[in-house]
Tab-separated table of C-alpha atoms and ligand atoms in Angstrom:
chain	number	residue	atom	x	y	z
A	1498	MET	CA	4.236	-2.861	48.171
A	1499	ALA	CA	2.583	-3.449	44.845
A	1500	ASP	CA	1.319	-6.708	46.289
A	1501	ARG	CA	-1.227	-4.814	48.248
A	1502	LEU	CA	-2.515	-2.749	45.341
A	1503	GLY	CA	-6.015	-3.472	44.078
A	1504	PHE	CA	-6.724	-4.530	40.490
A	1505	TRP	CA	-7.204	-1.002	39.163
A	1506	GLU	CA	-4.267	0.522	41.017
A	1507	LEU	CA	-1.989	-2.255	39.862
A	1508	SER	CA	-3.273	-1.862	36.304
A	1509	VAL	CA	-3.105	1.913	36.060
A	1510	GLN	CA	0.057	2.533	38.077
A	1511	VAL	CA	2.256	-0.344	36.963
A	1512	VAL	CA	0.969	-2.645	34.255
A	1513	ILE	CA	-0.471	-0.295	31.643
A	1514	PRO	CA	2.427	2.207	31.698
A	1515	GLN	CA	4.940	-0.573	31.167
A	1516	LEU	CA	2.886	-2.227	28.455
A	1517	LEU	CA	2.588	1.147	26.706
A	1518	VAL	CA	6.369	1.121	26.401
A	1519	ALA	CA	6.469	-2.494	25.290
A	1520	VAL	CA	3.747	-2.074	22.668
A	1521	ARG	CA	6.017	0.304	20.771
A	1522	TRP	CA	8.456	-2.545	20.221
A	1523	THR	CA	5.631	-4.836	19.142
A	1524	LEU	CA	4.281	-2.256	16.696
A	1525	ALA	CA	7.698	-1.326	15.362
A	1526	LEU	CA	8.545	-4.981	14.852
A	1527	THR	CA	5.227	-5.682	13.146
A	1528	ILE	CA	5.617	-2.751	10.766
A	1529	CYS	CA	9.288	-3.334	9.934
A	1530	ALA	CA	8.793	-7.068	9.455
A	1531	ALA	CA	5.708	-6.470	7.298
A	1532	VAL	CA	7.542	-3.996	5.058
A	1533	LEU	CA	10.570	-6.269	4.707
A	1534	GLY	CA	8.335	-9.320	4.259
A	1535	THR	CA	6.204	-7.676	1.578
A	1536	ALA	CA	9.179	-6.457	-0.445
A	1537	LEU	CA	10.812	-9.854	-0.156
A	1538	GLY	CA	7.520	-11.636	-0.823
A	1539	LEU	CA	7.008	-9.734	-4.087
A	1540	VAL	CA	10.506	-10.616	-5.284
A	1541	ILE	CA	10.144	-14.290	-4.325
A	1542	ALA	CA	6.675	-14.461	-5.922
A	1543	LEU	CA	7.988	-13.046	-9.204
A	1544	MET	CA	10.885	-15.508	-9.054
A	1545	ARG	CA	8.480	-18.396	-8.516
A	1546	ILE	CA	6.565	-17.633	-11.706
A	1547	SER	CA	9.558	-16.599	-13.808
A	1548	ARG	CA	10.600	-18.541	-16.871
A	1549	SER	CA	14.057	-19.191	-15.434
A	1550	ARG	CA	14.256	-22.635	-13.924
A	1551	SER	CA	17.049	-21.685	-11.520
A	1552	LEU	CA	15.196	-18.637	-10.197
A	1553	ARG	CA	12.129	-20.795	-9.654
A	1554	ALA	CA	14.157	-23.445	-7.832
A	1555	LEU	CA	15.824	-20.841	-5.633
A	1556	ALA	CA	12.493	-19.298	-4.673
A	1557	THR	CA	10.868	-22.665	-4.031
A	1558	GLY	CA	13.776	-23.661	-1.803
A	1559	TYR	CA	13.437	-20.437	0.135
A	1560	VAL	CA	9.723	-20.874	0.729
A	1561	THR	CA	10.126	-24.533	1.681
A	1562	LEU	CA	12.896	-23.796	4.176
A	1563	LEU	CA	11.215	-20.878	5.912
A	1564	ARG	CA	7.757	-22.380	6.052
A	1565	GLY	CA	9.113	-25.768	7.033
A	1566	THR	CA	10.873	-24.746	10.232
A	1567	PRO	CA	9.533	-22.997	13.343
A	1568	LEU	CA	9.766	-19.212	13.466
A	1569	MET	CA	11.182	-19.382	16.980
A	1570	LEU	CA	14.005	-21.600	15.776
A	1571	GLN	CA	14.753	-19.102	13.006
A	1572	LEU	CA	14.880	-16.253	15.515
A	1573	LEU	CA	17.177	-18.200	17.837
A	1574	PHE	CA	19.421	-19.097	14.914
A	1575	ILE	CA	19.765	-15.486	13.784
A	1576	TYR	CA	20.362	-14.142	17.272
A	1577	TYR	CA	22.568	-16.862	18.744
A	1578	GLY	CA	23.700	-18.919	15.768
A	1579	LEU	CA	24.866	-16.353	13.224
A	1580	PRO	CA	27.438	-14.669	15.516
A	1581	GLN	CA	29.137	-18.036	15.924
A	1582	ILE	CA	29.480	-18.382	12.165
A	1583	ASP	CA	30.805	-14.850	11.742
A	1584	PRO	CA	31.085	-12.294	14.574
A	1585	ARG	CA	30.134	-9.554	12.135
A	1586	LEU	CA	26.662	-11.127	12.000
A	1587	THR	CA	25.895	-10.097	15.562
A	1588	PHE	CA	22.604	-8.252	15.931
A	1589	ASP	CA	20.744	-6.594	18.765
A	1590	PRO	CA	17.404	-8.206	19.601
A	1591	PHE	CA	15.316	-5.734	17.590
A	1592	PRO	CA	17.201	-5.939	14.268
A	1593	ALA	CA	17.531	-9.694	14.713
A	1594	ALA	CA	13.771	-9.961	15.209
A	1595	VAL	CA	13.053	-7.754	12.171
A	1596	ILE	CA	15.328	-9.872	10.007
A	1597	GLY	CA	13.916	-13.150	11.270
A	1598	MET	CA	10.281	-12.160	11.026
A	1599	GLY	CA	10.786	-10.344	7.727
A	1600	LEU	CA	12.443	-13.391	6.154
A	1601	ASN	CA	9.783	-15.670	7.580
A	1602	SER	CA	6.747	-13.614	6.564
A	1603	GLY	CA	8.387	-13.070	3.158
A	1604	ALA	CA	7.896	-16.764	2.461
A	1605	TYR	CA	4.200	-16.663	3.368
A	1606	ILE	CA	3.579	-13.367	1.581
A	1607	ALA	CA	5.311	-14.725	-1.534
A	1608	GLU	CA	2.721	-17.488	-1.699
A	1609	ILE	CA	-0.105	-15.003	-1.203
A	1610	ILE	CA	1.155	-12.741	-4.001
A	1611	ARG	CA	1.852	-15.666	-6.318
A	1612	ALA	CA	-1.672	-16.995	-5.880
A	1613	ALA	CA	-3.106	-13.536	-6.557
A	1614	ILE	CA	-1.034	-13.099	-9.722
A	1615	GLN	CA	-2.005	-16.528	-10.979
A	1616	SER	CA	-5.680	-15.799	-10.374
A	1617	ILE	CA	-5.594	-13.013	-12.977
A	1618	ASP	CA	-6.963	-14.101	-16.363
A	1619	LYS	CA	-4.189	-15.165	-18.765
A	1620	GLY	CA	-5.766	-12.952	-21.424
A	1621	GLN	CA	-4.596	-9.883	-19.514
A	1622	MET	CA	-0.921	-10.701	-19.927
A	1623	GLU	CA	-1.524	-11.652	-23.543
A	1624	ALA	CA	-3.332	-8.408	-24.353
A	1625	ALA	CA	-0.597	-6.406	-22.674
A	1626	ARG	CA	2.174	-8.214	-24.548
A	1627	SER	CA	0.334	-7.876	-27.871
A	1628	LEU	CA	0.481	-4.100	-27.389
A	1629	GLY	CA	4.259	-4.276	-27.140
A	1630	LEU	CA	4.569	-4.015	-23.373
A	1631	SER	CA	7.503	-5.971	-21.984
A	1632	TYR	CA	6.902	-8.706	-19.423
A	1633	GLY	CA	7.997	-6.344	-16.652
A	1634	GLN	CA	5.767	-3.515	-17.853
A	1635	ALA	CA	2.819	-5.888	-18.178
A	1636	MET	CA	3.372	-7.061	-14.588
A	1637	ARG	CA	3.740	-3.550	-13.264
A	1638	PHE	CA	0.944	-1.758	-15.097
A	1639	VAL	CA	-1.551	-4.523	-15.838
A	1640	ILE	CA	-1.234	-7.612	-13.640
A	1641	LEU	CA	-0.078	-6.381	-10.227
A	1642	PRO	CA	-2.560	-3.482	-9.958
A	1643	GLN	CA	-5.381	-5.984	-10.474
A	1644	THR	CA	-4.162	-8.087	-7.560
A	1645	TYR	CA	-4.363	-5.301	-4.970
A	1646	ARG	CA	-7.978	-5.814	-4.012
A	1647	ARG	CA	-7.644	-9.589	-3.966
A	1648	LEU	CA	-4.531	-9.269	-1.835
A	1649	ILE	CA	-6.217	-7.376	0.976
A	1650	PRO	CA	-8.007	-10.234	2.772
A	1651	PRO	CA	-5.076	-12.701	2.800
A	1652	MET	CA	-2.584	-9.932	3.561
A	1653	VAL	CA	-4.656	-8.818	6.537
A	1654	ASN	CA	-4.677	-12.390	7.824
A	1655	GLU	CA	-0.933	-12.429	7.418
A	1656	LEU	CA	-0.486	-9.093	9.204
A	1657	VAL	CA	-2.725	-10.166	12.079
A	1658	ALA	CA	-0.741	-13.385	12.417
A	1659	LEU	CA	2.497	-11.437	12.158
A	1660	SER	CA	1.523	-8.992	14.886
A	1661	LYS	CA	0.820	-11.894	17.233
A	1662	ASP	CA	3.930	-13.792	16.185
A	1663	THR	CA	6.051	-10.860	17.332
A	1664	ALA	CA	5.533	-12.403	20.786
A	1665	GLN	CA	8.023	-15.092	19.818
A	1666	ALA	CA	10.755	-12.453	19.719
A	1667	MET	CA	10.680	-12.572	23.505
A	1668	VAL	CA	12.989	-15.591	23.327
A	1669	ILE	CA	15.791	-13.402	22.022
A	1670	GLY	CA	15.243	-10.788	24.703
A	1671	LEU	CA	13.154	-8.190	22.911
A	1672	GLU	CA	11.114	-6.302	25.509
A	1673	GLU	CA	7.908	-6.543	23.545
A	1674	LEU	CA	4.397	-7.007	24.918
A	1675	LEU	CA	4.455	-10.636	25.958
A	1676	ARG	CA	7.911	-10.550	27.531
A	1677	THR	CA	6.992	-7.430	29.495
A	1678	GLY	CA	3.632	-8.902	30.431
A	1679	SER	CA	5.219	-12.128	31.687
A	1680	HIS	CA	7.754	-10.221	33.776
A	1681	LEU	CA	4.993	-8.197	35.329
A	1682	ALA	CA	2.983	-11.314	35.986
A	1683	SER	CA	5.807	-13.041	37.840
A	1684	ARG	CA	6.790	-9.925	39.755
A	1685	PHE	CA	3.482	-9.715	41.578
A	1686	ALA	CA	1.527	-12.285	43.438
A	1687	ARG	CA	-1.320	-11.575	41.058
A	1688	PRO	CA	-0.504	-12.442	37.453
A	1689	GLY	CA	-4.070	-11.770	36.307
A	1690	PRO	CA	-3.940	-8.043	35.468
A	1691	ALA	CA	-0.636	-8.341	33.609
A	1692	TYR	CA	-1.868	-11.094	31.293
A	1693	LEU	CA	-5.267	-9.532	30.911
A	1694	TRP	CA	-3.902	-6.175	29.812
A	1695	THR	CA	-1.348	-7.823	27.564
A	1696	ALA	CA	-4.234	-9.573	25.825
A	1697	VAL	CA	-6.112	-6.282	25.511
A	1698	PHE	CA	-3.126	-4.657	23.832
A	1699	TYR	CA	-2.778	-7.471	21.286
A	1700	LEU	CA	-6.486	-7.390	20.657
A	1701	GLY	CA	-6.335	-3.633	20.114
A	1702	ILE	CA	-3.665	-4.056	17.453
A	1703	THR	CA	-5.465	-6.814	15.562
A	1704	VAL	CA	-8.868	-5.132	15.704
A	1705	VAL	CA	-7.474	-1.856	14.368
A	1706	LEU	CA	-5.654	-3.740	11.605
A	1707	SER	CA	-8.829	-5.477	10.497
A	1708	ALA	CA	-10.836	-2.257	10.581
A	1709	VAL	CA	-8.287	-0.422	8.428
A	1710	ALA	CA	-8.337	-3.337	5.986
A	1711	THR	CA	-12.123	-3.334	5.685
A	1712	HIS	CA	-12.075	0.395	5.029
A	1713	LEU	CA	-9.358	0.015	2.375
A	1714	GLU	CA	-11.204	-2.804	0.679
A	1715	GLN	CA	-14.411	-0.792	0.486
A	1716	LYS	CA	-12.550	2.154	-0.968
A	1717	LEU	CA	-10.975	0.024	-3.680
A	1718	GLU	CA	-14.264	-1.681	-4.382
A	1719	ALA	CA	-15.991	1.639	-4.934
A	1720	LYS	CA	-13.525	2.426	-7.697
A	1721	GLU	CA	-14.400	-0.512	-9.917
B	573	MET	CA	3.173	-3.877	-53.408
B	574	ALA	CA	6.611	-5.427	-53.307
B	575	GLU	CA	6.397	-6.904	-49.815
B	576	PRO	CA	3.535	-8.614	-48.063
B	577	ILE	CA	2.896	-7.175	-44.583
B	578	ILE	CA	2.668	-10.674	-43.178
B	579	ARG	CA	4.395	-13.683	-44.662
B	580	LEU	CA	4.392	-17.182	-43.208
B	581	GLU	CA	6.598	-19.920	-44.613
B	582	GLY	CA	6.046	-23.508	-43.585
B	583	VAL	CA	4.940	-22.548	-40.077
B	584	ARG	CA	4.514	-25.463	-37.727
B	585	LYS	CA	3.494	-25.403	-34.110
B	586	ARG	CA	3.278	-28.289	-31.734
B	587	PHE	CA	2.146	-28.482	-28.127
B	588	GLY	CA	3.835	-31.599	-26.786
B	589	LYS	CA	2.652	-34.419	-29.022
B	590	LEU	CA	-0.131	-32.425	-30.610
B	591	GLU	CA	0.812	-30.718	-33.865
B	592	VAL	CA	-1.617	-27.821	-34.141
B	593	LEU	CA	-0.174	-26.084	-37.213
B	594	ARG	CA	1.143	-28.370	-39.914
B	595	GLY	CA	2.925	-26.241	-42.449
B	596	ILE	CA	1.172	-22.944	-43.045
B	597	ASP	CA	2.142	-20.720	-45.965
B	598	LEU	CA	0.389	-17.403	-46.047
B	599	GLN	CA	0.938	-13.930	-47.419
B	600	VAL	CA	-1.124	-10.916	-46.521
B	601	TRP	CA	-0.671	-7.848	-48.682
B	602	PRO	CA	-0.972	-4.213	-47.597
B	603	GLY	CA	-4.603	-3.199	-47.297
B	604	GLU	CA	-5.851	-6.727	-47.710
B	605	VAL	CA	-8.586	-8.223	-45.518
B	606	VAL	CA	-8.191	-11.952	-45.009
B	607	CYS	CA	-10.869	-13.920	-43.215
B	608	ILE	CA	-10.007	-17.293	-41.705
B	609	ILE	CA	-12.781	-19.795	-41.178
B	610	GLY	CA	-12.688	-23.354	-39.974
B	611	PRO	CA	-13.945	-25.742	-37.334
B	612	SER	CA	-13.087	-25.490	-33.650
B	613	GLY	CA	-9.613	-26.722	-32.832
B	614	SER	CA	-8.336	-26.321	-36.393
B	615	GLY	CA	-5.572	-23.975	-35.185
B	616	LYS	CA	-6.985	-20.561	-36.160
B	617	SER	CA	-6.211	-18.865	-32.859
B	618	THR	CA	-2.814	-20.506	-32.689
B	619	LEU	CA	-2.039	-19.170	-36.158
B	620	LEU	CA	-2.835	-15.590	-35.102
B	621	ARG	CA	-0.809	-16.015	-31.921
B	622	CYS	CA	2.158	-17.222	-33.951
B	623	ILE	CA	1.955	-14.196	-36.254
B	624	ASN	CA	2.198	-11.954	-33.197
B	625	TYR	CA	4.785	-14.253	-31.631
B	626	LEU	CA	2.710	-14.757	-28.527
B	627	GLU	CA	3.521	-18.376	-29.372
B	628	LYS	CA	6.928	-19.376	-30.578
B	629	VAL	CA	6.732	-21.347	-33.800
B	630	THR	CA	8.164	-24.854	-33.753
B	631	ALA	CA	9.366	-24.637	-37.352
B	632	GLY	CA	9.051	-22.305	-40.298
B	633	ARG	CA	9.323	-18.565	-40.511
B	634	VAL	CA	7.152	-15.544	-39.866
B	635	TYR	CA	7.948	-12.217	-41.508
B	636	VAL	CA	6.321	-8.923	-40.639
B	637	ASP	CA	6.872	-6.172	-43.165
B	638	GLY	CA	9.757	-8.121	-44.616
B	639	GLN	CA	11.457	-8.651	-41.278
B	640	LEU	CA	11.929	-12.125	-39.859
B	641	VAL	CA	10.197	-12.384	-36.486
B	642	GLY	CA	11.943	-14.068	-33.578
B	643	LYS	CA	15.289	-14.509	-35.275
B	644	ARG	CA	17.938	-12.134	-36.410
B	645	GLU	CA	20.795	-12.696	-38.779
B	646	VAL	CA	24.200	-12.171	-37.249
B	647	GLY	CA	27.161	-12.902	-39.508
B	648	GLY	CA	25.167	-15.283	-41.676
B	649	ARG	CA	23.736	-17.187	-38.716
B	650	LEU	CA	20.268	-16.942	-37.248
B	651	VAL	CA	20.134	-16.179	-33.551
B	652	ASP	CA	17.177	-15.621	-31.272
B	653	MET	CA	15.951	-12.060	-31.022
B	654	SER	CA	16.272	-10.349	-27.701
B	655	GLU	CA	13.063	-9.908	-25.706
B	656	ARG	CA	13.220	-6.185	-26.427
B	657	GLU	CA	13.316	-6.701	-30.165
B	658	LEU	CA	10.390	-9.117	-29.927
B	659	ASP	CA	8.398	-6.576	-27.922
B	660	ARG	CA	9.058	-4.007	-30.615
B	661	MET	CA	7.866	-6.403	-33.311
B	662	ARG	CA	4.731	-7.264	-31.364
B	663	ALA	CA	3.895	-3.577	-31.094
B	664	GLN	CA	3.704	-3.436	-34.902
B	665	ILE	CA	0.717	-5.769	-35.006
B	666	GLY	CA	-2.537	-5.082	-33.227
B	667	MET	CA	-4.594	-7.873	-31.781
B	668	VAL	CA	-8.238	-8.039	-30.791
B	669	PHE	CA	-9.434	-10.949	-28.685
B	670	GLN	CA	-12.669	-12.861	-28.447
B	671	ARG	CA	-13.068	-11.938	-24.801
B	672	PHE	CA	-11.939	-8.293	-25.241
B	673	ASN	CA	-9.295	-8.531	-22.495
B	674	LEU	CA	-9.636	-4.890	-21.542
B	675	PHE	CA	-7.701	-3.929	-18.436
B	676	PRO	CA	-10.477	-3.722	-15.821
B	677	HIS	CA	-8.600	-1.403	-13.440
B	678	LEU	CA	-8.178	1.265	-16.123
B	679	THR	CA	-10.765	3.526	-17.740
B	680	ALA	CA	-11.490	3.207	-21.444
B	681	LEU	CA	-9.144	6.095	-22.198
B	682	GLU	CA	-6.419	4.711	-19.923
B	683	ASN	CA	-6.717	1.377	-21.692
B	684	VAL	CA	-6.070	3.160	-24.969
B	685	THR	CA	-3.191	5.342	-23.755
B	686	LEU	CA	-1.238	2.821	-21.666
B	687	ALA	CA	0.858	1.352	-24.463
B	688	PRO	CA	1.585	4.635	-26.302
B	689	ILE	CA	2.764	6.161	-23.017
B	690	GLN	CA	4.766	3.185	-21.755
B	691	VAL	CA	6.011	1.637	-24.989
B	692	LYS	CA	6.277	4.616	-27.322
B	693	LYS	CA	7.110	7.036	-24.498
B	694	MET	CA	4.537	9.431	-25.906
B	695	PRO	CA	3.778	12.456	-23.689
B	696	ARG	CA	0.580	11.857	-21.739
B	697	ALA	CA	-1.251	14.877	-23.161
B	698	GLU	CA	-0.540	13.798	-26.724
B	699	ALA	CA	-1.505	10.193	-25.976
B	700	GLU	CA	-4.790	11.340	-24.439
B	701	ALA	CA	-5.615	13.612	-27.340
B	702	ARG	CA	-4.993	10.796	-29.795
B	703	GLY	CA	-6.792	8.328	-27.526
B	704	MET	CA	-9.884	10.542	-27.482
B	705	GLU	CA	-9.749	10.751	-31.254
B	706	LEU	CA	-9.673	6.954	-31.506
B	707	LEU	CA	-12.529	6.580	-29.046
B	708	ARG	CA	-14.505	9.067	-31.118
B	709	LYS	CA	-13.724	7.004	-34.186
B	710	VAL	CA	-15.247	3.907	-32.566
B	711	GLY	CA	-18.153	5.994	-31.309
B	712	LEU	CA	-17.265	5.979	-27.617
B	713	ALA	CA	-15.907	9.440	-26.856
B	714	ASP	CA	-18.566	9.853	-24.168
B	715	LYS	CA	-17.406	6.660	-22.416
B	716	ALA	CA	-13.741	7.658	-22.161
B	717	HIS	CA	-13.748	7.811	-18.382
B	718	GLU	CA	-15.833	4.706	-17.709
B	719	TYR	CA	-14.332	1.500	-16.401
B	720	PRO	CA	-14.808	-1.585	-18.621
B	721	ALA	CA	-17.249	-3.182	-16.173
B	722	ARG	CA	-19.659	-0.330	-16.919
B	723	LEU	CA	-19.575	-0.943	-20.677
B	724	SER	CA	-21.549	-3.405	-22.773
B	725	GLY	CA	-19.691	-6.178	-24.575
B	726	GLY	CA	-19.929	-4.359	-27.872
B	727	GLN	CA	-18.588	-1.176	-26.329
B	728	GLN	CA	-15.758	-3.085	-24.655
B	729	GLN	CA	-14.737	-4.656	-27.939
B	730	ARG	CA	-14.762	-1.264	-29.652
B	731	VAL	CA	-12.493	0.113	-26.903
B	732	ALA	CA	-10.242	-2.909	-27.451
B	733	ILE	CA	-10.031	-2.062	-31.146
B	734	ALA	CA	-9.181	1.559	-30.314
B	735	ARG	CA	-6.550	0.323	-27.865
B	736	ALA	CA	-4.875	-1.767	-30.553
B	737	LEU	CA	-5.075	1.070	-33.092
B	738	ALA	CA	-3.366	3.441	-30.664
B	739	MET	CA	-0.058	1.723	-31.390
B	740	GLU	CA	-0.507	2.507	-35.106
B	741	PRO	CA	-0.057	-1.117	-36.109
B	742	LYS	CA	0.894	-2.208	-39.597
B	743	ALA	CA	-1.786	-4.888	-39.441
B	744	MET	CA	-4.603	-5.959	-37.163
B	745	LEU	CA	-5.422	-9.512	-36.092
B	746	PHE	CA	-8.950	-10.296	-34.903
B	747	ASP	CA	-9.703	-13.575	-33.122
B	748	GLU	CA	-13.456	-14.126	-33.296
B	749	PRO	CA	-14.101	-10.541	-32.223
B	750	THR	CA	-17.871	-10.939	-32.094
B	751	SER	CA	-18.258	-14.504	-30.794
B	752	ALA	CA	-18.675	-13.463	-27.162
B	753	LEU	CA	-21.283	-10.808	-27.958
B	754	ASP	CA	-25.035	-10.849	-27.682
B	755	PRO	CA	-26.448	-10.944	-31.216
B	756	GLU	CA	-27.774	-7.390	-31.065
B	757	LEU	CA	-24.263	-6.061	-30.274
B	758	VAL	CA	-22.450	-7.803	-33.118
B	759	GLY	CA	-23.369	-5.173	-35.694
B	760	GLU	CA	-21.696	-2.220	-33.986
B	761	VAL	CA	-18.367	-4.061	-33.783
B	762	LEU	CA	-18.533	-5.276	-37.372
B	763	ALA	CA	-19.335	-1.713	-38.469
B	764	VAL	CA	-16.128	-0.445	-36.873
B	765	MET	CA	-14.188	-3.244	-38.549
B	766	LYS	CA	-15.714	-2.411	-41.925
B	767	ASP	CA	-14.656	1.230	-41.495
B	768	LEU	CA	-11.134	0.059	-40.762
B	769	ALA	CA	-11.081	-2.142	-43.828
B	770	ARG	CA	-12.337	0.718	-45.956
B	771	GLU	CA	-9.541	2.943	-44.668
B	772	GLY	CA	-7.051	0.415	-45.964
B	773	MET	CA	-6.039	-1.352	-42.748
B	774	THR	CA	-4.463	-4.737	-43.330
B	775	MET	CA	-6.568	-7.234	-41.419
B	776	VAL	CA	-6.587	-10.937	-40.622
B	777	VAL	CA	-9.927	-11.897	-39.133
B	778	VAL	CA	-10.858	-15.258	-37.659
B	779	THR	CA	-14.627	-15.218	-37.726
B	780	HIS	CA	-17.808	-17.201	-37.902
B	781	GLU	CA	-19.614	-14.177	-39.376
B	782	MET	CA	-20.043	-15.434	-42.898
B	783	GLY	CA	-21.888	-12.280	-43.959
B	784	PHE	CA	-18.947	-10.148	-42.884
B	785	ALA	CA	-16.481	-12.425	-44.666
B	786	ARG	CA	-18.525	-12.327	-47.862
B	787	GLU	CA	-18.893	-8.561	-47.791
B	788	VAL	CA	-15.517	-7.347	-46.532
B	789	ALA	CA	-12.917	-10.031	-47.152
B	790	ASP	CA	-10.626	-9.887	-50.142
B	791	ARG	CA	-9.741	-13.474	-49.497
B	792	VAL	CA	-11.200	-16.276	-47.405
B	793	ILE	CA	-9.079	-19.066	-46.001
B	794	PHE	CA	-10.502	-22.352	-44.819
B	795	MET	CA	-8.423	-24.122	-42.186
B	796	ASP	CA	-8.817	-27.637	-40.888
B	797	GLY	CA	-6.484	-29.870	-38.931
B	798	GLY	CA	-3.731	-27.260	-38.805
B	799	MET	CA	-3.597	-26.777	-42.560
B	800	ILE	CA	-5.002	-24.362	-45.092
B	801	LEU	CA	-7.275	-26.529	-47.208
B	802	GLU	CA	-8.727	-23.882	-49.467
B	803	GLU	CA	-8.392	-20.187	-50.149
B	804	GLY	CA	-9.709	-17.677	-52.611
B	805	PRO	CA	-12.145	-14.808	-53.087
B	806	PRO	CA	-15.121	-15.081	-50.720
B	807	ALA	CA	-17.559	-15.770	-53.519
B	808	ALA	CA	-15.497	-18.705	-54.732
B	809	VAL	CA	-14.724	-20.297	-51.365
B	810	MET	CA	-18.117	-19.729	-49.833
B	811	SER	CA	-20.429	-20.249	-52.759
B	812	ALA	CA	-18.505	-22.840	-54.687
B	813	PRO	CA	-16.140	-24.613	-52.294
B	814	ARG	CA	-13.935	-27.174	-53.967
B	815	HIS	CA	-12.762	-29.135	-50.952
B	816	PRO	CA	-15.282	-31.546	-49.417
B	817	ARG	CA	-14.253	-30.484	-45.893
B	818	THR	CA	-15.012	-26.861	-46.758
B	819	ARG	CA	-18.403	-27.891	-48.096
B	820	GLU	CA	-19.135	-29.884	-44.976
B	821	PHE	CA	-18.097	-26.993	-42.707
B	822	LEU	CA	-20.081	-24.390	-44.610
B	823	SER	CA	-23.202	-26.521	-44.649
B	824	LYS	CA	-23.047	-26.549	-40.839
B	825	VAL	CA	-22.507	-22.835	-40.232
B	826	LEU	CA	-24.646	-21.315	-42.964
C	1185	LIG	N1	-1.213	-23.530	-25.002
C	1185	LIG	C1	-1.683	-24.704	-25.477
C	1185	LIG	N2	-1.245	-25.862	-24.974
C	1185	LIG	C2	-1.687	-27.045	-25.455
C	1185	LIG	N3	-2.602	-27.164	-26.429
C	1185	LIG	C3	-3.081	-26.036	-26.985
C	1185	LIG	C4	-2.654	-24.749	-26.533
C	1185	LIG	N4	-3.295	-23.816	-27.266
C	1185	LIG	C5	-4.095	-24.498	-28.116
C	1185	LIG	N5	-3.967	-25.823	-27.958
C	1185	LIG	C6	-4.663	-26.856	-28.742
C	1185	LIG	O1	-4.438	-26.581	-30.086
C	1185	LIG	C7	-5.580	-26.895	-30.861
C	1185	LIG	C8	-5.945	-25.724	-31.723
C	1185	LIG	O2	-6.354	-24.669	-30.882
C	1185	LIG	P1	-6.802	-23.242	-31.450
C	1185	LIG	O3	-7.247	-22.460	-30.283
C	1185	LIG	O4	-5.753	-22.679	-32.308
C	1185	LIG	O5	-8.056	-23.634	-32.354
C	1185	LIG	P2	-9.140	-22.692	-32.998
C	1185	LIG	O6	-9.183	-23.045	-34.440
C	1185	LIG	O7	-8.876	-21.276	-32.651
C	1185	LIG	O8	-10.470	-23.210	-32.321
C	1185	LIG	P3	-11.761	-22.369	-31.832
C	1185	LIG	O9	-12.609	-22.156	-33.033
C	1185	LIG	O10	-12.400	-23.275	-30.844
C	1185	LIG	O11	-11.272	-21.109	-31.221
C	1185	LIG	C9	-6.662	-27.322	-29.878
C	1185	LIG	O12	-6.718	-28.712	-29.876
C	1185	LIG	C10	-6.157	-26.808	-28.565
C	1185	LIG	O13	-6.582	-27.651	-27.518
C	1186	LIG	MG1	-9.853	-19.872	-31.438
């Protein structure tokens, strides 16, 4: 039946409605993984510049491990591997994907935040400490706020990459954009519309992300 | 005048193989203005940083207002101070830097009120009222809501002085406060420092401004190679230096 539909009918009646469902999973995964990854990234970044040798070693090990192995492997390990180690570590595809992508982006975001912190003039920390602020207060009120504007460009890159990397969660059965798009493509004799519209959806996400970032950057710039 | 505000005993500091401070003894009395002069690399900045414990001394002792900095006596033994205690000690001494080091994301007033609010837990309204008073004192009340980038170097340094004063320090350390300024802006910063000295603030000033040292200092110290080679009233050290190194240095800067 659908085989005989034209491009527009196929698109409007079948492909776009299904992709509109799938894009919710992609967006939810992007947002959850970004939030988890940013929180984790901040902690790992602070560990990497801390004075404690063991905290530094732990954080370096974390970053090395997660950046040194493929994301897809990490997702497969969490979804299929963890339950074999302990059945209590069994996750549905969505939470497994959030955990995997959050842990993975945490490693990249940690490096972004660390670089931003280290780009702040040493005199800032010194001035803050000379006023009696503790290390933590100096970080919170003096150093980190100055990194925000510098963080926007690399963080947007990271978010754009993250939103596209959500496609890899298809291997653990998450019905996100690419998995849905591929199913649609193989269901009909004509795979074109399915892949085309899938691409449009991804493009929509990344373009909106970049536009929001530019706006944010201009707003912060106006303040200084 | 029983206790000096700042007392250093045999302070040594080394960075790896390089010994930057080689046994410094120094006492600064309440209300005294001490100017430190000396060639580049002689350890002047390091000395100030050790007084404020931004650098940990390798050997020797630093006392602020009679209290040993960095160590505490517990049952007859000296143990390291906790970070919190060190923070509290640092808050007692104000520091002004060559490159101002204002916080660029905060307005002038916010720069001044940050530490009172966060460290002293002063109510914001009170901190702002006192901050405005300090900005008025350094002649910048009308710039309270400007960001540092909109201020001239001289104005930035005056805000930095107000920021340090906001913690009501027992002494102020200045590390070449006018060296990064255009010549025409030096005067306004020195004027604020002279006012402070007149009000009885205890000050240690590393400076190349020989006129300021001559006029304001109670005592001038000449440092070279991590040691104090000569000290005395400005007239004596600057007009009739005894040490050949002092003579050589002064002939270059005067
Ligand atoms: N953190 C550090 N690590 C290693 N060496 C340092 C450090 N800080 C200072 N030094 C070295 O210690 C020496 C003294 O430096 P210091 O900044 O105290 O000199 P100074 O008298 O203030 O000089 P200037 O007039 O140029 O400011 C210099 O040789 C400097 O390179
Ligand atoms: Mg110096």
